Amino acid sequence: MGAAAFAPYAANELKSRGRRYKEPRSAYRGEYQRDRDRIIHSTGFRRLVYKTQVFVNHEGDLYRTRLTHSLEVTQIGRTAAVALNLNEPLTEAICLAHDIGHTPFGHAGQDTLNACMKDYGGFEHNLQSLRVVDVLEAKYADFPGLNLMFETREGILKHCSARNARELGDVGERFLKRKQPGLEAQLANIADAIAYNNHDVDDGFRAGLLSLDQLREQPLFENQYLEVHRLYPKLEDRRLIYEINRRMIGTVVTALIEETRRRLEDARPTSIDDVRNAGKPLVSMSDDVYAQHVSLKKFLTRHLYSHEKKLEMTAKVQVMIRDLFQAYTEDVQLMPAQYAAEAASLDEAGRARVVADYIAGMTDRYAMAAHESLAG
Ligand code: MG
């Protein structure tokens, strides 16, 4: 269904490596459309609405959450997928699910849970996203997880250590053989970075943590600033930032589409396996725009993600996640019945993994309530 319209190097469901558990085809939907629908109907996806992207949910209603971030990633991914004749439903599915395994409280939550799990194989949110769709979603009678197509799972798993790759089987293979994923996966990966780079400028400015003068030191911002200022010299800050932001996204996405077209013309892949064997990613921006994009990313790391206001919250999050982890590993009965029962049947490492799954699934506010109830 629908597969004929895409380029030969796009993922094609008729040539897919398929699902882990065989299922009859759907009469009216393509297989990647089905994956997208399963992701949207999943519990993990709904939880993203109350999970932190950068700003903790209760800090303000206008900031991005992990859900609105995922939607922005998706629309950027879809735009480029259509322009490049790639498989749009697959791109959409990967983008929607890419953060589905993220902990509460953003990277502070992820890093703390990883530290708690250091003797038990660690915790990595990207690997957890695959675990959510492969194992943890318990909805279907015939199989664990969402039983997604290989190419969707391949796209969700962005990076992976050699040790984990060996345990993951088919979907981990490319990390051992140093191959590329399909173009839709490559695209979703870059769409993620484009989305957060740009929306964090907007959120950081709104929060008063980034100033216009600071932002103007960034060439990607400054070039658009000069253009908007020339056209609308008297624009108030809120509209000014938005007019700059939309142009920044436009600049980067245009550079991405054009450079990728150029690389496709050079490499001339005729199948997704040619893409996997290409030796380097074919989805990319031109060097000059990429340098501006990376410079902005570094700027945000320095001035927003490690802003002292953010670090105050990080310290609180570390205490909360550590306390929860310690309490649940010491007494698994403090967790809901299905987690407690599973944990009780396992060894120490297995118990820790169940606790990590439970904590990672929490929304910010659920984690805060759980922490309060420990004290009570
Ligand atoms: Mg993301």
Coordinates of C-alpha atoms and ligand atoms in Angstrom, one line a residue:
M1 CA 0.0 0.0 0.0
G2 CA 1.3 3.4 -0.9
A3 CA 4.8 2.1 -1.3
A4 CA 5.1 2.7 -5.0
A5 CA 5.1 6.5 -4.7
F6 CA 8.4 6.7 -2.7
A7 CA 11.9 6.8 -4.1
P8 CA 13.7 3.4 -4.6
Y9 CA 16.1 4.3 -1.7
A10 CA 13.2 4.9 0.7
A11 CA 12.0 2.2 3.1
N12 CA 9.5 0.0 1.3
E13 CA 7.2 -2.1 3.4
L14 CA 7.0 -4.8 0.7
K15 CA 10.8 -5.4 1.1
S16 CA 10.8 -4.8 4.9
R17 CA 12.5 -7.1 7.4
G18 CA 9.0 -7.1 9.0
R19 CA 7.7 -7.6 12.4
R20 CA 9.1 -9.9 15.1
Y21 CA 5.7 -11.7 15.4
K22 CA 3.9 -12.3 12.2
E23 CA 0.6 -10.5 11.8
P24 CA -2.0 -10.4 9.0
R25 CA -1.8 -7.2 6.9
S26 CA -4.3 -4.4 7.4
A27 CA -6.8 -3.8 4.6
Y28 CA -6.7 0.0 4.6
R29 CA -3.4 1.0 6.2
G30 CA 0.2 0.6 5.2
E31 CA 2.4 -1.2 7.8
Y32 CA 4.3 2.0 8.8
Q33 CA 1.0 3.8 9.2
R34 CA 0.0 1.1 11.5
D35 CA 3.2 1.5 13.5
R36 CA 2.5 5.3 13.8
D37 CA -1.1 4.5 15.0
R38 CA 0.2 2.0 17.6
I39 CA 2.6 4.5 18.9
I40 CA 0.0 7.2 19.2
H41 CA -2.3 4.8 21.1
S42 CA 0.4 3.7 23.5
T43 CA 0.6 4.5 27.2
G44 CA 4.2 5.7 26.8
F45 CA 3.2 8.3 24.2
R46 CA 0.4 9.7 26.4
R47 CA 2.8 10.1 29.3
L48 CA 5.1 12.4 27.2
V49 CA 2.6 15.3 27.8
Y50 CA 3.7 15.5 31.5
K51 CA 7.4 14.9 31.0
T52 CA 10.0 17.6 31.0
Q53 CA 11.8 18.6 27.8
V54 CA 14.0 21.3 29.3
F55 CA 11.7 23.1 31.6
V56 CA 9.9 21.2 34.3
N57 CA 6.2 21.0 33.5
H58 CA 4.9 23.1 36.4
E59 CA 7.4 25.9 35.6
G60 CA 4.9 27.3 33.0
D61 CA 2.2 26.2 30.6
L62 CA 3.8 27.6 27.5
Y63 CA 7.1 25.6 27.5
R64 CA 7.7 22.6 25.4
T65 CA 7.0 19.3 27.0
R66 CA 8.3 16.0 25.7
L67 CA 5.1 15.5 23.8
T68 CA 5.1 18.9 22.0
H69 CA 8.8 18.5 21.3
S70 CA 8.0 15.1 19.7
L71 CA 5.3 16.7 17.5
E72 CA 7.7 19.4 16.4
V73 CA 10.3 16.8 15.5
T74 CA 7.6 15.0 13.5
Q75 CA 6.5 17.9 11.5
I76 CA 10.1 18.8 10.6
G77 CA 10.8 15.2 9.7
R78 CA 7.6 14.9 7.5
T79 CA 8.4 18.1 5.6
A80 CA 11.8 16.8 4.7
A81 CA 10.6 13.2 4.0
V82 CA 8.0 14.5 1.5
A83 CA 10.6 16.8 -0.2
L84 CA 13.0 13.9 -0.5
N85 CA 10.4 11.3 -1.6
L86 CA 11.1 9.2 1.5
N87 CA 8.6 7.1 3.4
E88 CA 6.6 9.7 5.2
P89 CA 4.6 7.4 7.6
L90 CA 7.8 5.6 8.7
T91 CA 9.5 9.0 9.3
E92 CA 6.5 10.1 11.3
A93 CA 6.4 6.9 13.4
I94 CA 10.1 7.1 14.3
C95 CA 9.9 10.8 15.2
L96 CA 6.8 10.3 17.4
A97 CA 8.4 7.4 19.3
H98 CA 12.0 8.7 19.5
D99 CA 11.7 9.9 23.1
I100 CA 9.1 7.5 24.3
G101 CA 11.5 5.9 26.8
H102 CA 12.6 9.2 28.3
T103 CA 12.6 9.5 32.1
P104 CA 10.7 12.3 34.0
F105 CA 12.7 15.6 34.5
G106 CA 14.6 15.4 31.2
H107 CA 18.4 14.8 31.2
A108 CA 18.7 15.3 34.9
G109 CA 16.3 12.4 35.4
Q110 CA 18.1 10.3 32.8
D111 CA 21.6 10.9 34.3
T112 CA 20.5 10.2 37.8
L113 CA 18.8 7.0 36.9
N114 CA 21.9 5.9 34.9
A115 CA 24.0 6.5 38.0
C116 CA 21.6 4.5 40.1
M117 CA 21.8 1.6 37.6
K118 CA 25.6 1.7 37.1
D119 CA 26.1 -1.8 38.7
Y120 CA 23.3 -3.2 36.7
G121 CA 24.0 -2.3 33.1
G122 CA 23.2 1.4 33.3
F123 CA 20.2 3.3 32.0
E124 CA 20.0 5.0 28.6
H125 CA 16.8 6.7 27.5
N126 CA 17.3 5.9 23.8
L127 CA 17.7 2.2 24.5
Q128 CA 14.7 2.5 26.8
S129 CA 12.6 3.9 23.9
L130 CA 13.2 0.6 22.1
R131 CA 12.5 -1.4 25.3
V132 CA 9.1 0.4 25.7
V133 CA 8.0 -0.5 22.1
D134 CA 9.5 -4.0 22.2
V135 CA 8.7 -5.1 25.7
L136 CA 7.1 -2.8 28.2
E137 CA 3.9 -1.7 26.4
A138 CA 1.4 -4.5 27.5
K139 CA -1.6 -4.1 25.2
Y140 CA -1.8 -7.0 22.8
A141 CA -2.9 -10.5 23.5
D142 CA -0.5 -12.2 21.1
F143 CA 2.8 -10.4 21.7
P144 CA 4.7 -8.2 24.1
G145 CA 5.3 -4.5 23.2
L146 CA 3.8 -2.9 20.0
N147 CA 5.4 -5.4 17.6
L148 CA 6.7 -2.7 15.3
M149 CA 8.3 -3.1 11.9
F150 CA 12.1 -3.6 11.8
E151 CA 12.7 -0.2 10.1
T152 CA 10.8 1.6 12.8
R153 CA 12.7 -0.1 15.6
E154 CA 16.0 0.5 13.7
G155 CA 15.1 4.2 13.6
I156 CA 14.2 4.4 17.3
L157 CA 17.6 3.0 18.3
K158 CA 19.8 6.0 17.4
H159 CA 22.9 4.9 19.3
C160 CA 24.0 1.8 21.2
S161 CA 27.1 0.4 22.9
A162 CA 28.7 -2.7 21.4
R163 CA 27.7 -4.7 24.5
N164 CA 24.1 -3.7 24.2
A165 CA 24.1 -4.2 20.4
R166 CA 25.2 -7.8 20.9
E167 CA 22.2 -8.4 23.1
L168 CA 19.7 -6.7 20.8
G169 CA 20.1 -9.1 17.9
D170 CA 19.0 -7.9 14.4
V171 CA 18.4 -4.3 15.4
G172 CA 21.7 -3.9 17.1
E173 CA 23.7 -5.4 14.2
R174 CA 24.5 -2.2 12.4
F175 CA 26.4 -0.8 15.4
L176 CA 28.7 -3.9 15.3
K177 CA 29.1 -3.8 11.5
R178 CA 29.3 0.0 11.4
K179 CA 26.5 0.4 9.0
Q180 CA 24.0 3.3 8.6
P181 CA 20.3 3.1 9.3
G182 CA 17.7 3.9 6.6
L183 CA 17.2 7.5 5.4
E184 CA 14.0 7.9 7.4
A185 CA 15.9 7.1 10.6
Q186 CA 18.8 9.4 9.7
L187 CA 16.2 12.1 9.0
A188 CA 14.4 11.6 12.3
N189 CA 17.7 11.9 14.1
I190 CA 18.5 15.3 12.6
A191 CA 14.9 16.5 12.9
D192 CA 15.2 16.0 16.6
A193 CA 18.3 18.3 16.9
I194 CA 16.7 20.9 14.6
A195 CA 13.5 21.0 16.7
Y196 CA 15.2 21.3 20.1
N197 CA 17.8 23.8 19.0
N198 CA 15.1 26.1 17.8
H199 CA 12.4 25.6 20.4
D200 CA 14.9 26.0 23.2
V201 CA 15.9 29.4 21.9
D202 CA 12.2 30.3 22.1
D203 CA 11.6 28.7 25.5
G204 CA 14.9 30.1 26.9
F205 CA 14.1 33.6 25.8
R206 CA 10.6 33.4 27.2
A207 CA 12.0 32.2 30.6
G208 CA 14.4 35.1 30.6
L209 CA 17.4 32.8 30.7
L210 CA 18.7 33.9 27.3
S211 CA 19.0 37.5 26.2
L212 CA 18.7 39.0 22.7
D213 CA 22.3 40.2 22.9
Q214 CA 23.5 36.8 23.8
L215 CA 21.6 35.1 21.0
R216 CA 22.9 37.7 18.5
E217 CA 26.4 36.2 19.0
Q218 CA 25.1 33.1 17.2
P219 CA 25.4 33.4 13.4
L220 CA 22.3 31.3 12.8
F221 CA 20.3 33.7 14.9
E222 CA 22.1 36.9 13.9
N223 CA 21.6 36.4 10.2
Q224 CA 17.9 36.0 10.6
Y225 CA 17.8 38.9 13.2
L226 CA 19.3 41.3 10.6
E227 CA 16.8 40.2 8.0
V228 CA 13.8 40.5 10.3
H229 CA 15.0 43.8 11.7
R230 CA 15.5 45.2 8.2
L231 CA 11.9 44.2 7.2
Y232 CA 10.2 45.2 10.5
P233 CA 12.4 47.6 12.5
K234 CA 9.8 48.2 15.2
L235 CA 8.7 44.7 16.0
E236 CA 8.2 43.9 19.6
D237 CA 10.4 41.1 21.1
R238 CA 7.8 38.3 21.2
R239 CA 7.1 38.6 17.4
L240 CA 10.7 39.3 16.7
I241 CA 11.8 36.1 18.3
Y242 CA 9.1 34.1 16.5
E243 CA 10.0 35.7 13.1
I244 CA 13.6 34.8 13.7
N245 CA 12.8 31.3 14.9
R246 CA 10.7 30.4 11.9
R247 CA 13.5 31.6 9.5
M248 CA 16.1 29.7 11.5
I249 CA 14.1 26.4 11.1
G250 CA 13.5 27.3 7.4
T251 CA 17.3 27.9 6.8
V252 CA 18.3 24.6 8.5
V253 CA 15.6 22.4 6.9
T254 CA 16.3 23.9 3.4
A255 CA 20.0 23.2 3.9
L256 CA 19.2 19.7 5.0
I257 CA 17.0 18.9 2.0
E258 CA 19.4 20.4 -0.5
E259 CA 22.5 18.8 0.8
T260 CA 20.8 15.4 1.1
R261 CA 19.6 15.6 -2.5
R262 CA 23.2 16.4 -3.6
R263 CA 24.5 13.4 -1.6
L264 CA 21.8 11.1 -3.0
E265 CA 22.7 12.2 -6.6
D266 CA 26.4 11.4 -5.8
A267 CA 25.8 8.0 -4.1
R268 CA 22.9 6.9 -6.3
P269 CA 21.5 4.3 -3.9
T270 CA 18.9 2.1 -5.4
S271 CA 17.7 0.4 -2.3
I272 CA 17.6 0.8 1.5
D273 CA 20.5 -1.6 1.7
D274 CA 22.6 0.7 -0.5
V275 CA 21.8 3.4 2.0
R276 CA 22.9 1.1 4.9
N277 CA 26.1 0.3 3.2
A278 CA 26.9 3.9 2.0
G279 CA 29.7 4.3 4.6
K280 CA 28.5 7.7 5.8
P281 CA 25.1 9.3 6.5
L282 CA 23.4 10.5 3.3
V283 CA 21.0 12.8 5.2
S284 CA 23.0 15.9 6.1
M285 CA 23.2 19.7 5.9
S286 CA 25.8 21.7 4.0
D287 CA 29.0 22.3 6.1
D288 CA 28.4 26.0 6.6
V289 CA 24.9 25.7 7.9
Y290 CA 25.8 22.6 9.9
A291 CA 28.6 24.6 11.6
Q292 CA 26.0 27.3 12.6
H293 CA 23.6 24.6 13.9
V294 CA 26.4 23.0 16.0
S295 CA 27.5 26.4 17.3
L296 CA 24.0 27.1 18.5
K297 CA 23.8 23.7 20.1
K298 CA 27.0 24.3 22.1
F299 CA 25.7 27.8 23.0
L300 CA 22.5 26.3 24.5
T301 CA 24.5 23.7 26.4
R302 CA 26.6 26.4 28.0
H303 CA 24.0 29.1 28.6
L304 CA 20.6 27.3 28.9
Y305 CA 21.0 23.6 29.9
S306 CA 23.6 24.5 32.5
H307 CA 22.1 27.8 33.6
E308 CA 22.2 28.1 37.4
K309 CA 18.4 28.2 37.5
K310 CA 18.4 24.8 35.7
L311 CA 21.0 23.4 38.1
E312 CA 18.9 24.2 41.1
M313 CA 16.2 22.0 39.7
T314 CA 18.8 19.3 38.7
A315 CA 19.8 19.0 42.4
K316 CA 16.2 18.5 43.5
V317 CA 15.7 15.9 40.7
Q318 CA 18.8 14.0 41.7
V319 CA 17.5 13.6 45.3
M320 CA 14.0 12.6 44.2
I321 CA 15.2 9.9 41.7
R322 CA 17.8 8.5 44.1
D323 CA 15.3 8.3 46.9
L324 CA 12.7 6.5 44.7
F325 CA 15.3 4.1 43.4
Q326 CA 16.6 3.2 46.8
A327 CA 13.2 2.9 48.4
Y328 CA 11.8 0.6 45.6
T329 CA 14.9 -1.6 45.4
E330 CA 14.8 -2.1 49.2
D331 CA 11.1 -2.8 49.3
V332 CA 9.6 -3.8 45.9
Q333 CA 6.2 -3.9 47.5
L334 CA 6.2 -0.1 47.5
M335 CA 5.6 -0.3 43.7
P336 CA 2.3 -1.1 42.1
A337 CA 1.3 -4.8 42.2
Q338 CA 2.4 -5.8 38.6
Y339 CA 5.9 -4.3 39.1
A340 CA 6.2 -5.7 42.7
A341 CA 5.3 -9.2 41.5
E342 CA 7.7 -9.2 38.6
A343 CA 10.6 -7.8 40.7
A344 CA 10.0 -10.3 43.5
S345 CA 10.7 -13.2 41.1
L346 CA 14.1 -11.8 39.9
D347 CA 17.7 -11.5 41.2
E348 CA 19.2 -8.2 42.3
A349 CA 20.0 -6.9 38.8
G350 CA 16.6 -7.9 37.5
R351 CA 14.9 -6.2 40.4
A352 CA 16.9 -3.0 39.7
R353 CA 15.8 -3.1 36.0
V354 CA 12.1 -3.4 37.0
V355 CA 12.5 -0.4 39.3
A356 CA 14.3 1.6 36.6
D357 CA 11.4 0.7 34.2
Y358 CA 8.9 1.9 36.7
I359 CA 10.7 5.2 37.5
A360 CA 11.4 5.9 33.8
G361 CA 7.8 5.5 33.0
M362 CA 6.7 8.1 35.6
T363 CA 5.6 11.6 34.5
D364 CA 7.2 14.5 36.4
R365 CA 4.2 15.0 38.6
Y366 CA 3.7 11.3 39.3
A367 CA 7.3 11.1 40.4
M368 CA 6.9 14.1 42.7
A369 CA 3.8 12.6 44.3
A370 CA 5.5 9.2 44.7
H371 CA 8.4 10.9 46.4
E372 CA 6.1 12.8 48.7
S373 CA 4.3 9.6 49.6
L374 CA 7.6 8.0 50.6
A375 CA 8.1 10.6 53.2
G376 CA 4.5 10.2 54.4
Ligands
MG1 MG 14.1 14.4 21.3

